[in-house]
Coordinates of C-alpha atoms in Angstrom, one line a residue:
Chain W
X1 CA -5.1 -6.3 -27.4
X2 CA -4.5 -8.3 -24.2
X3 CA -6.3 -8.1 -20.8
X4 CA -5.4 -6.9 -17.4
X5 CA -5.8 -8.0 -13.8
X6 CA -6.6 -5.1 -11.5
X7 CA -4.3 -4.0 -8.7
X8 CA -5.2 -3.6 -5.0
X9 CA -9.0 -3.2 -4.4
X10 CA -10.1 0.4 -4.3
X11 CA -13.6 -0.1 -2.9
X12 CA -13.0 -0.2 0.8
X13 CA -15.3 0.5 3.7
X14 CA -14.6 2.7 6.7
X15 CA -13.2 0.9 9.8
X16 CA -15.8 -1.0 11.6
X17 CA -15.7 -1.3 15.4
X18 CA -15.8 -4.9 16.6
X19 CA -17.1 -6.4 19.8
X20 CA -14.8 -8.3 22.1
X21 CA -13.8 -11.7 20.7
X22 CA -15.7 -13.4 23.6
X23 CA -18.9 -11.7 22.3
X24 CA -18.2 -12.8 18.7
X25 CA -17.8 -16.4 19.9
X26 CA -21.4 -16.4 21.0
X27 CA -22.8 -15.2 17.6
X28 CA -24.3 -17.8 15.3
X29 CA -22.0 -18.9 12.5
X30 CA -23.2 -18.8 8.8
X31 CA -21.7 -20.6 5.8
X32 CA -23.3 -20.1 2.4
X33 CA -26.3 -18.4 4.0
X34 CA -28.7 -16.1 2.2
X35 CA -29.3 -12.6 3.5
X36 CA -32.8 -13.6 4.5
X37 CA -31.4 -16.4 6.8
X38 CA -28.9 -13.9 8.3
X39 CA -31.5 -11.3 8.9
X40 CA -33.7 -13.9 10.6
X41 CA -31.1 -15.6 12.8
X42 CA -28.2 -13.2 12.9
X43 CA -27.2 -10.8 15.7
X44 CA -27.7 -7.1 15.4
X45 CA -24.0 -6.8 14.7
X46 CA -24.1 -9.3 11.9
X47 CA -27.1 -7.4 10.4
X48 CA -25.1 -4.2 10.6
X49 CA -22.2 -5.8 8.8
X50 CA -24.6 -6.8 6.0
X51 CA -26.0 -3.3 5.9
X52 CA -22.5 -1.9 5.5
X53 CA -21.6 -4.4 2.7
X54 CA -21.9 -2.5 -0.6
X55 CA -23.9 -5.1 -2.6
X56 CA -24.0 -4.7 -6.4
X57 CA -27.2 -6.8 -6.6
X58 CA -26.4 -7.9 -10.2
X59 CA -26.2 -11.7 -9.7
X60 CA -28.7 -14.5 -8.9
X61 CA -27.4 -15.2 -5.4
X62 CA -25.9 -13.4 -2.4
X63 CA -24.2 -15.8 0.1
X64 CA -22.7 -15.0 3.4
X65 CA -19.9 -16.6 5.4
X66 CA -19.6 -15.4 9.1
X67 CA -17.3 -17.5 11.3
X68 CA -14.8 -17.3 14.1
X69 CA -11.8 -19.6 13.9
X70 CA -8.7 -20.2 16.1
X71 CA -5.7 -20.9 13.9
X72 CA -2.0 -21.4 14.3
X73 CA 1.0 -21.2 12.1
X74 CA 0.4 -23.2 8.9
X75 CA -3.4 -23.1 9.2
X76 CA -5.9 -21.6 6.9
X77 CA -9.6 -20.9 7.2
X78 CA -11.2 -20.8 3.8
X79 CA -8.8 -22.3 1.2
X80 CA -6.5 -25.3 1.1
X81 CA -3.0 -25.0 -0.3
X82 CA -0.1 -27.4 -0.9
X83 CA 3.2 -25.5 -1.1
X84 CA 4.9 -28.6 -2.5
X85 CA 2.6 -28.6 -5.5
X86 CA 1.9 -26.0 -8.0
X87 CA -1.7 -25.3 -7.2
X88 CA -2.7 -21.7 -6.9
X89 CA -1.8 -19.9 -3.8
X90 CA -2.4 -16.7 -5.7
X91 CA -5.8 -17.0 -7.2
X92 CA -8.9 -15.3 -8.5
X93 CA -12.3 -16.1 -6.9
X94 CA -15.5 -17.1 -8.5
X95 CA -14.1 -19.9 -10.5
X96 CA -16.0 -23.2 -9.9
X97 CA -16.2 -23.7 -13.6
X98 CA -12.7 -24.6 -14.9
X99 CA -13.3 -23.4 -18.5
X100 CA -14.7 -20.1 -17.5
X101 CA -13.1 -16.8 -18.3
X102 CA -13.9 -15.0 -15.0
X103 CA -10.4 -13.7 -14.8
X104 CA -10.9 -11.6 -17.9
X105 CA -14.7 -11.0 -17.7
X106 CA -15.5 -11.1 -14.0
X107 CA -19.1 -11.8 -13.1
X108 CA -18.9 -12.3 -9.3
X109 CA -18.2 -9.7 -6.6
X110 CA -16.7 -10.6 -3.3
X111 CA -16.8 -8.5 -0.1
X112 CA -14.3 -9.6 2.5
X113 CA -13.5 -8.5 6.1
X114 CA -11.1 -10.0 8.6
X115 CA -10.9 -9.1 12.2
X116 CA -8.7 -10.0 15.3
X117 CA -6.0 -11.6 13.1
X118 CA -2.4 -10.4 12.5
X119 CA -2.2 -12.4 9.2
X120 CA -4.4 -10.6 6.6
X121 CA -5.3 -11.5 3.1
X122 CA -2.9 -10.1 0.5
X123 CA -3.8 -8.7 -2.9
X124 CA -1.5 -7.8 -5.8
X125 CA -0.7 -4.1 -5.5
X126 CA -0.5 -3.0 -9.1
X127 CA -2.5 -3.7 -12.3
X128 CA -0.9 -6.4 -14.5
X129 CA -1.3 -6.5 -18.3
X130 CA -1.2 -9.9 -20.1
X131 CA -0.8 -10.3 -23.8
X132 CA -0.1 -13.2 -26.2
X133 CA -0.9 -16.8 -25.8
X134 CA -2.2 -16.3 -22.2
X135 CA -5.2 -14.4 -23.7
X136 CA -6.6 -17.8 -24.8
X137 CA -6.3 -19.5 -21.4
X138 CA -9.4 -20.2 -19.4
X139 CA -9.3 -19.6 -15.7
X140 CA -7.9 -23.0 -14.9
X141 CA -5.2 -22.7 -17.5
X142 CA -4.5 -19.2 -16.3
X143 CA -4.0 -20.3 -12.7
X144 CA -1.6 -23.0 -14.0
X145 CA 0.2 -20.4 -16.0
X146 CA 0.6 -18.1 -12.9
X147 CA 2.3 -21.0 -11.1
X148 CA 4.7 -21.7 -14.0
X149 CA 6.0 -18.2 -14.2
X150 CA 8.0 -16.3 -11.6
X151 CA 5.3 -14.5 -9.8
X152 CA 7.7 -12.5 -7.7
X153 CA 8.5 -10.4 -10.8
X154 CA 4.9 -9.7 -11.4
X155 CA 3.3 -9.4 -8.0
X156 CA 3.8 -7.0 -5.1
X157 CA 1.8 -8.3 -2.2
X158 CA -0.2 -5.8 -0.2
X159 CA -2.2 -6.8 2.9
X160 CA -5.7 -5.6 3.6
X161 CA -6.3 -3.8 6.9
X162 CA -8.5 -5.5 9.6
X163 CA -12.0 -4.4 10.3
X164 CA -12.7 -3.0 6.8
X165 CA -14.8 -4.5 4.0
X166 CA -12.9 -4.9 0.7
X167 CA -14.9 -5.3 -2.5
X168 CA -13.2 -7.2 -5.3
X169 CA -13.8 -9.3 -8.4
X170 CA -11.0 -10.6 -10.6
X171 CA -8.3 -9.4 -8.2
X172 CA -5.4 -11.7 -7.5
X173 CA -5.1 -12.5 -3.9
X174 CA -3.9 -15.1 -1.4
X175 CA -4.6 -16.2 2.2
X176 CA -1.9 -15.7 4.8
X177 CA -1.6 -18.1 7.8
X178 CA -0.6 -16.5 11.1
X179 CA 2.8 -16.9 12.8
X180 CA 1.1 -17.5 16.2
X181 CA -2.0 -19.0 17.7
X182 CA -4.8 -16.4 17.3
X183 CA -8.5 -15.9 16.7
X184 CA -9.7 -14.9 13.3
X185 CA -13.2 -13.6 12.3
X186 CA -14.1 -13.9 8.6
X187 CA -17.0 -12.1 7.0
X188 CA -17.3 -12.8 3.3
X189 CA -20.3 -11.9 1.1
X190 CA -20.3 -13.4 -2.4
X191 CA -22.5 -12.2 -5.2
X192 CA -22.6 -15.1 -7.6
X193 CA -24.6 -17.0 -10.2
X194 CA -23.0 -20.3 -9.5
X195 CA -22.9 -21.2 -5.9
X196 CA -24.9 -24.1 -4.3
X197 CA -27.0 -22.8 -1.4
X198 CA -28.5 -25.4 1.0
X199 CA -32.2 -25.2 0.7
X200 CA -33.0 -25.4 4.4
X201 CA -32.1 -22.3 6.2
X202 CA -30.7 -24.2 9.2
X203 CA -28.2 -25.9 6.9
X204 CA -26.9 -22.5 6.1
X205 CA -25.9 -22.1 9.7
X206 CA -23.1 -24.2 11.2
X207 CA -22.3 -25.3 14.7
X208 CA -18.9 -26.6 13.7
X209 CA -16.3 -25.0 11.5
X210 CA -13.1 -26.3 10.1
X211 CA -9.6 -25.1 9.3
X212 CA -7.0 -26.5 6.9
X213 CA -3.6 -27.6 8.1
X214 CA -0.9 -27.1 5.5
X215 CA 1.5 -29.5 7.1
X216 CA -1.0 -32.4 7.4
X217 CA -2.7 -31.4 4.1
X218 CA -6.1 -31.9 5.7
X219 CA -9.1 -30.1 7.1
X220 CA -9.8 -30.5 10.8
X221 CA -12.6 -29.6 13.2
X222 CA -11.7 -26.3 14.7
X223 CA -14.5 -24.9 16.7
X224 CA -17.7 -26.7 17.8
X225 CA -20.7 -25.1 19.6
X226 CA -22.9 -27.3 21.7
X227 CA -25.9 -25.1 22.2
X228 CA -27.8 -27.5 24.3
X229 CA -24.9 -27.9 26.7
X230 CA -23.9 -24.3 26.6
X231 CA -20.4 -25.1 25.6
X232 CA -17.9 -24.0 22.9
X233 CA -15.0 -26.4 22.2
X234 CA -11.9 -25.3 20.4
X235 CA -9.7 -27.9 18.8
X236 CA -6.1 -27.7 17.6
X237 CA -4.7 -30.3 15.2
X238 CA -1.6 -30.9 17.2
X239 CA -3.7 -31.3 20.4
X240 CA -3.7 -29.1 23.4
X241 CA -2.3 -31.9 25.4
X242 CA 0.8 -32.0 23.2
X243 CA 1.2 -28.3 23.9
X244 CA 0.9 -28.9 27.6
X245 CA 3.3 -31.8 27.4
X246 CA 5.9 -29.4 26.0
X247 CA 6.0 -27.9 29.5
X248 CA 4.9 -30.8 31.7
X249 CA 6.6 -34.0 32.8
X250 CA 4.0 -36.7 32.6
X251 CA 4.6 -37.6 36.2
X252 CA 3.6 -34.2 37.3
X253 CA 0.0 -34.5 35.9
Chain U
X1 CA -9.5 -1.1 73.6
X2 CA -9.8 1.1 70.6
X3 CA -7.0 1.9 68.2
X4 CA -6.5 4.4 65.3
X5 CA -6.5 2.6 62.0
X6 CA -6.0 3.8 58.4
X7 CA -8.1 2.0 55.8
X8 CA -5.5 2.1 53.0
X9 CA -6.1 4.0 49.8
X10 CA -5.3 2.9 46.3
X11 CA -2.2 0.7 46.1
X12 CA 0.9 1.3 44.0
X13 CA 0.9 0.2 40.4
X14 CA 4.5 -0.5 39.6
X15 CA 6.2 -1.2 36.4
X16 CA 5.4 -0.7 32.8
X17 CA 2.5 -1.7 30.6
X18 CA 2.8 -5.4 29.8
X19 CA 1.6 -6.6 26.4
X20 CA -0.3 -9.9 26.5
X21 CA -0.4 -12.6 23.8
X22 CA -3.7 -13.2 21.8
X23 CA -6.5 -14.8 23.8
X24 CA -6.1 -18.0 21.8
X25 CA -2.6 -18.3 23.1
X26 CA -3.6 -17.5 26.7
X27 CA -6.3 -20.2 26.4
X28 CA -3.5 -22.8 25.9
X29 CA -1.3 -21.9 28.8
X30 CA -1.3 -24.2 31.8
X31 CA -3.4 -22.9 34.7
X32 CA -1.9 -22.9 38.2
X33 CA -3.6 -22.9 41.6
X34 CA -1.5 -22.0 44.6
X35 CA 1.6 -23.3 42.8
X36 CA 5.1 -22.5 44.0
X37 CA 6.9 -20.0 41.9
X38 CA 9.6 -22.7 41.2
X39 CA 6.9 -25.1 39.9
X40 CA 5.5 -22.4 37.5
X41 CA 9.0 -21.5 36.4
X42 CA 9.6 -25.1 35.6
X43 CA 6.3 -25.9 33.9
X44 CA 4.9 -22.6 32.7
X45 CA 5.1 -21.1 29.3
X46 CA 7.8 -18.5 28.3
X47 CA 5.2 -15.8 28.8
X48 CA 4.3 -17.0 32.3
X49 CA 8.0 -17.0 33.2
X50 CA 8.3 -13.5 31.7
X51 CA 5.4 -12.4 34.0
X52 CA 7.2 -13.8 37.0
X53 CA 10.4 -12.0 36.0
X54 CA 8.4 -8.7 35.7
X55 CA 6.7 -9.1 39.1
X56 CA 8.0 -6.4 41.5
X57 CA 8.8 -9.0 44.2
X58 CA 10.1 -7.7 47.6
X59 CA 11.7 -11.1 48.5
X60 CA 10.7 -10.3 52.1
X61 CA 8.7 -13.5 52.6
X62 CA 9.5 -17.2 52.7
X63 CA 7.3 -18.4 49.9
X64 CA 5.9 -17.1 46.6
X65 CA 2.6 -18.7 45.5
X66 CA 1.2 -18.3 42.0
X67 CA -2.4 -18.4 40.7
X68 CA -2.8 -18.1 36.9
X69 CA -5.8 -18.8 34.8
X70 CA -8.0 -17.4 32.0
X71 CA -11.7 -16.8 32.4
X72 CA -14.7 -16.2 30.1
X73 CA -16.7 -13.6 31.9
X74 CA -20.3 -12.6 31.3
X75 CA -22.6 -10.1 33.1
X76 CA -24.1 -12.9 35.0
X77 CA -20.9 -14.0 36.7
X78 CA -18.2 -12.5 39.0
X79 CA -14.6 -13.4 38.4
X80 CA -13.0 -14.1 41.7
X81 CA -15.2 -13.9 44.8
X82 CA -18.7 -15.1 45.7
X83 CA -21.1 -12.3 45.8
X84 CA -23.2 -13.4 48.7
X85 CA -24.2 -10.8 51.2
X86 CA -24.3 -11.2 54.9
X87 CA -21.9 -11.4 57.8
X88 CA -18.3 -11.5 56.7
X89 CA -19.2 -12.2 53.1
X90 CA -19.7 -8.7 51.7
X91 CA -18.0 -7.7 48.5
X92 CA -15.3 -5.5 50.1
X93 CA -12.6 -7.6 51.7
X94 CA -8.9 -8.0 52.4
X95 CA -6.9 -11.0 51.3
X96 CA -5.3 -13.7 53.2
X97 CA -4.7 -12.0 56.5
X98 CA -5.7 -13.3 60.0
X99 CA -5.3 -9.9 61.6
X100 CA -6.8 -7.0 59.6
X101 CA -4.4 -4.5 61.0
X102 CA -1.3 -6.4 60.1
X103 CA 0.4 -6.3 56.7
X104 CA 1.1 -10.0 56.3
X105 CA 1.1 -11.2 52.7
X106 CA 2.2 -9.1 49.7
X107 CA 0.0 -9.6 46.7
X108 CA 1.0 -8.8 43.1
X109 CA -1.9 -8.9 40.7
X110 CA -2.1 -8.3 36.9
X111 CA -5.0 -8.9 34.6
X112 CA -5.7 -8.2 30.9
X113 CA -8.0 -5.4 29.9
X114 CA -11.6 -6.1 30.9
X115 CA -14.6 -4.3 32.3
X116 CA -14.4 -6.6 35.3
X117 CA -11.3 -5.1 37.0
X118 CA -10.7 -5.3 40.8
X119 CA -11.7 -2.2 42.6
X120 CA -9.8 -0.7 45.6
X121 CA -10.7 2.0 48.1
X122 CA -9.4 5.2 46.4
X123 CA -8.2 7.3 49.4
X124 CA -6.9 6.6 52.9
X125 CA -9.6 6.8 55.6
X126 CA -8.8 7.2 59.3
X127 CA -11.0 5.2 61.7
X128 CA -11.1 4.2 65.3
X129 CA -11.7 0.4 65.7
X130 CA -11.6 -2.3 68.4
X131 CA -8.0 -3.6 68.6
X132 CA -9.1 -7.2 68.8
X133 CA -11.4 -7.0 65.7
X134 CA -11.3 -10.2 63.7
X135 CA -11.0 -10.3 60.0
X136 CA -14.6 -11.3 59.6
X137 CA -15.7 -8.4 61.8
X138 CA -13.5 -6.0 59.8
X139 CA -15.1 -7.1 56.5
X140 CA -18.6 -6.8 58.0
X141 CA -17.7 -3.3 59.3
X142 CA -16.4 -2.1 56.0
X143 CA -19.4 -3.5 54.0
X144 CA -22.0 -2.2 56.5
X145 CA -20.4 1.3 56.6
X146 CA -19.3 1.8 53.0
X147 CA -21.1 5.1 52.6
X148 CA -20.6 6.7 56.0
X149 CA -16.9 5.8 55.8
X150 CA -16.6 7.4 52.3
X151 CA -15.2 4.3 50.6
X152 CA -14.7 5.3 46.9
X153 CA -14.2 2.5 44.5
X154 CA -11.3 2.9 42.0
X155 CA -10.5 0.2 39.4
X156 CA -7.0 -1.1 39.0
X157 CA -5.3 -0.6 35.6
X158 CA -5.1 -3.6 33.4
X159 CA -1.8 -4.9 32.0
X160 CA 0.2 -3.5 35.0
X161 CA 1.1 -5.1 38.3
X162 CA -0.8 -3.8 41.3
X163 CA 0.9 -4.6 44.6
X164 CA -1.1 -4.6 47.8
X165 CA -1.3 -6.0 51.3
X166 CA -4.3 -5.4 53.6
X167 CA -5.9 -3.0 51.1
X168 CA -9.7 -3.2 51.0
X169 CA -10.8 -4.4 47.5
X170 CA -13.6 -6.2 45.7
X171 CA -14.3 -8.0 42.4
X172 CA -16.6 -6.3 40.0
X173 CA -19.4 -7.5 37.7
X174 CA -18.5 -7.8 34.0
X175 CA -20.4 -5.3 31.8
X176 CA -20.1 -7.5 28.7
X177 CA -18.9 -10.9 27.5
X178 CA -15.1 -10.9 27.8
X179 CA -12.0 -13.0 28.4
X180 CA -9.8 -12.1 31.3
X181 CA -6.4 -13.4 32.1
X182 CA -5.6 -13.4 35.8
X183 CA -2.1 -13.7 37.2
X184 CA -1.3 -13.3 40.9
X185 CA 1.8 -13.8 42.9
X186 CA 1.5 -13.9 46.7
X187 CA 4.6 -13.4 48.9
X188 CA 3.8 -15.1 52.1
X189 CA 5.0 -16.7 55.3
X190 CA 1.7 -18.2 56.1
X191 CA 0.6 -20.1 53.0
X192 CA 2.2 -23.1 51.4
X193 CA 1.8 -24.3 47.8
X194 CA -0.9 -26.9 47.2
X195 CA -0.3 -30.5 46.1
X196 CA -2.3 -30.1 42.9
X197 CA -0.5 -27.0 41.6
X198 CA -1.7 -27.3 38.0
X199 CA -5.3 -27.6 37.2
X200 CA -7.5 -28.1 34.2
X201 CA -10.3 -25.6 34.6
X202 CA -10.9 -22.1 35.8
X203 CA -13.9 -21.1 37.8
X204 CA -16.3 -18.2 38.1
X205 CA -19.0 -17.4 40.6
X206 CA -22.7 -16.8 39.8
X207 CA -25.7 -16.2 42.1
X208 CA -26.0 -20.0 42.3
X209 CA -22.4 -20.3 43.4
X210 CA -19.2 -21.8 42.0
X211 CA -19.2 -22.7 38.3
X212 CA -16.7 -24.4 36.0
X213 CA -15.6 -21.9 33.4
X214 CA -12.8 -22.8 30.9
X215 CA -11.8 -26.4 30.8
X216 CA -8.7 -28.1 29.3
X217 CA -9.4 -31.5 27.8
X218 CA -7.2 -33.8 25.8
X219 CA -7.0 -32.0 22.5
X220 CA -9.4 -29.2 23.1
X221 CA -10.3 -26.2 25.2
X222 CA -13.9 -26.1 26.3
X223 CA -15.7 -22.9 27.3
X224 CA -18.7 -23.4 29.6
X225 CA -21.2 -20.6 28.9

C-alpha cells in the first residue's frame, strides 16, 4: 500500500512585479493576520498579493504573514534549526499536533512567495514513495525518521523562483539562509484549522520582526518600526559596530 | 569685456557597468565625507576599494577626495543640493569651481539605479558672457535663462562612472521611495580632506532644509523617514 510525498509544487503563479525594497519597507507588517485585517490596513500592493493567492477556502482559518527582514549568512526568517541536532531541516508544514498524520493526509494549504533574496526555499524535486513500518509513523515520528536516514539518497533539492506564489501542502521543503547580507520579503498565506489567531486586529500586525541566528541558536530583533518617530531600525546580531570595527581603528573614530 | 564660452554638453561616461551589492550590504558600509582616498582605501570595505580602483582617475591633481554614502530618498526630498530658488541658488550649478570658465576639479560620480539621477545639460551651447563673471552670477544666468539658452536635461546612467568638470548639472526629485548609493571622487588642487572623514549619517534636503537620513548607531542602522 504505502504513501507518497509529492515532488516540487506544480501550482505556481505568474511572476509578480515588486516595488523597490525602500517602498516595501514602508508597508505595514502582518503576522498571523486574517484577510479582513490585511484588507483593512494593508497597502494596495498587499491586497493585490492576496487577490493573486489561489485560496482553496476549505479550512476554518486563513492567516497571512507579510514581512521584510534583513538577514545574513546563518540567519533564518521563519523557522529555527540546529544543524548539530537532528531536528528537521527538511520538513512538512501544518504540523502543530505531533500525533497528526498531515504528511499522509494533508489538510492545510500554504502559499509562499519570497522576493529580493538570493537564498530561496527548496523543495524536494521528485515524488517519494514510502512503504513498510514508516506508514505507521505520525508526523513527529516521520520527521525523526527523515533525519535518521540518508536524505541525500532520497531528496533532490530544487529552489523556488522569486516573485512567484507557490502553493503546497505535504511537500517536503527547507529554508535556505543567504551567503551575504540581504533583504528578504516573505509572503505566506496559510489555510489551516489549527492556528492561533490574535483576537485583536492590531495584534495581527507587528512593528518589530525577528530572525533566527543558527550560530547563536537564538531569535533576535531584526527590524523595528517606530511609527511615531518616523524611523525604521535594522539590527544585526553581530552588531553593525563590529562590522565597522573590522575596517576601523578605534582611534580613528 | 565679453568672451565666447561653451556651456558644456553631456559628459563622458567611461568604463563598464558596475554591479553593486545588495542594499542591505551597502547600508553597512562606512560613510565618508571629504575623506582622502588613502583614508578610504585603509578603512573602506572591499567594495569601496574596488570602486576606487575602477574610477577613471586622471592623476593630474594633487589630492583625491571621496564622498560615499547611502540615502533613502522619497518624492519629498532631494538627494544632494538644496532646492531653494533665488540668486545663485537655482537648481542648475557647477561644482567646486571659483571661476566658472576654468576646468579646475575633476569629478567622478557613480550612483546605483534610481529615479533621482543627476541631470546634465545634453548639448554644448555657445554663449557670450562677461569675462569676470563670478560663479554665483554664472549660476544665476543659467537658471534664469534655461529656456532661451536651450538647456536640455539629460540624466546620467546609473552604475557607471560619469566624469565631469565645470559641466552644468542638477539633482532631481525622486519619483518614488528608493535607496540610492552615492560615490564621488574629486581630483583637486584646491580642496583638502576634512578632519572628520568618516561620518555616521547621510543627509537629504527637503523644502524645510537639511535633514538626517540614514544613521549608523551602535548595533543598528536607523532610517529617518
